[in-house]
Phi, psi and omega in degrees: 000142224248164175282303192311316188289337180306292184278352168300304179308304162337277212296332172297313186288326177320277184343257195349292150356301168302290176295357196248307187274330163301315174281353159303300168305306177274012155284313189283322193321287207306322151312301174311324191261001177269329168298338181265319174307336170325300200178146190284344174263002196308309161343285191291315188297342182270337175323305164315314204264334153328325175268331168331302206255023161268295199264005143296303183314308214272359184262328172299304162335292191298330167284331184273330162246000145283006195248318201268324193239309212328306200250051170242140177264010173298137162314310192288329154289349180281338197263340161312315189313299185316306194261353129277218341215310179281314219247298187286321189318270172011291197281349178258322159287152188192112196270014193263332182276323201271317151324322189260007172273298187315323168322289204301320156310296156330297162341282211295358194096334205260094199273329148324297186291313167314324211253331169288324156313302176310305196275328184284289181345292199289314210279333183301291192306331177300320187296332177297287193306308172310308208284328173319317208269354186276285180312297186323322223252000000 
């Protein structure tokens, strides 16, 4: 790889990366603040399933541009790859958030819940990425 292919791959994950974590951020601000006009604990129960649907929504994506970009051996799919699938994917997901929800559950008594959290993530987003890569394909 070349230095020039390099930093286009740099600038490309960046962008993506950027707009991926800006819609993240703006899915939860905006859940937070319609759950806290809700009921005054609304806020914290809605926090979990906010990072839920930031990393569904980014495994549905990611199926939908591996059906699409994935098996192209093009440069211009490789650099579509970077900048969807490593950068925006990349930025709207986020499994450090969803670790620090299921804590933050535990904490709270709901080990149940915590542990149904956990399991519905994974099992959704494998379920996302399959219907992406279904539809797309």
């Amino acid at each position: 790889m070349s230095v020039g292919t390099f930093l286009l791959g740099a600038i490309l994950v960046s962008i993506g990366g950027a707009g991926g974590s800006v819609l993240r951020w703006w899915l939860r601000e905006a859940g937070m603040r319609r759950a806290a006009r809700r009921s005054s604990d609304g806020d914290l129960r809605a926090k979990p399933w906010l990072t839920f649907l930031a990393n569904a929504l980014a495994c549905f994506v990611l199926g939908i541009v591996v059906a699409r970009l994935g098996s192209t051996a093009s440069s211009v799919g490789e650099l579509g790859f970077l900048l969807l699938a490593v950068g925006f994917c990349g930025g709207l997901s986020t499994l450090s958030t969803a670790a620090a929800d299921i804590v933050e559950l535990l904490r709270r008594g709901s080990f149940a819940l915590g542990v149904a959290y956990f399991l519905l993530t994974i099992g959704t987003g494998m379920a996302l990425l399959w219907l992406g890569l279904v539809i797309a394909s």
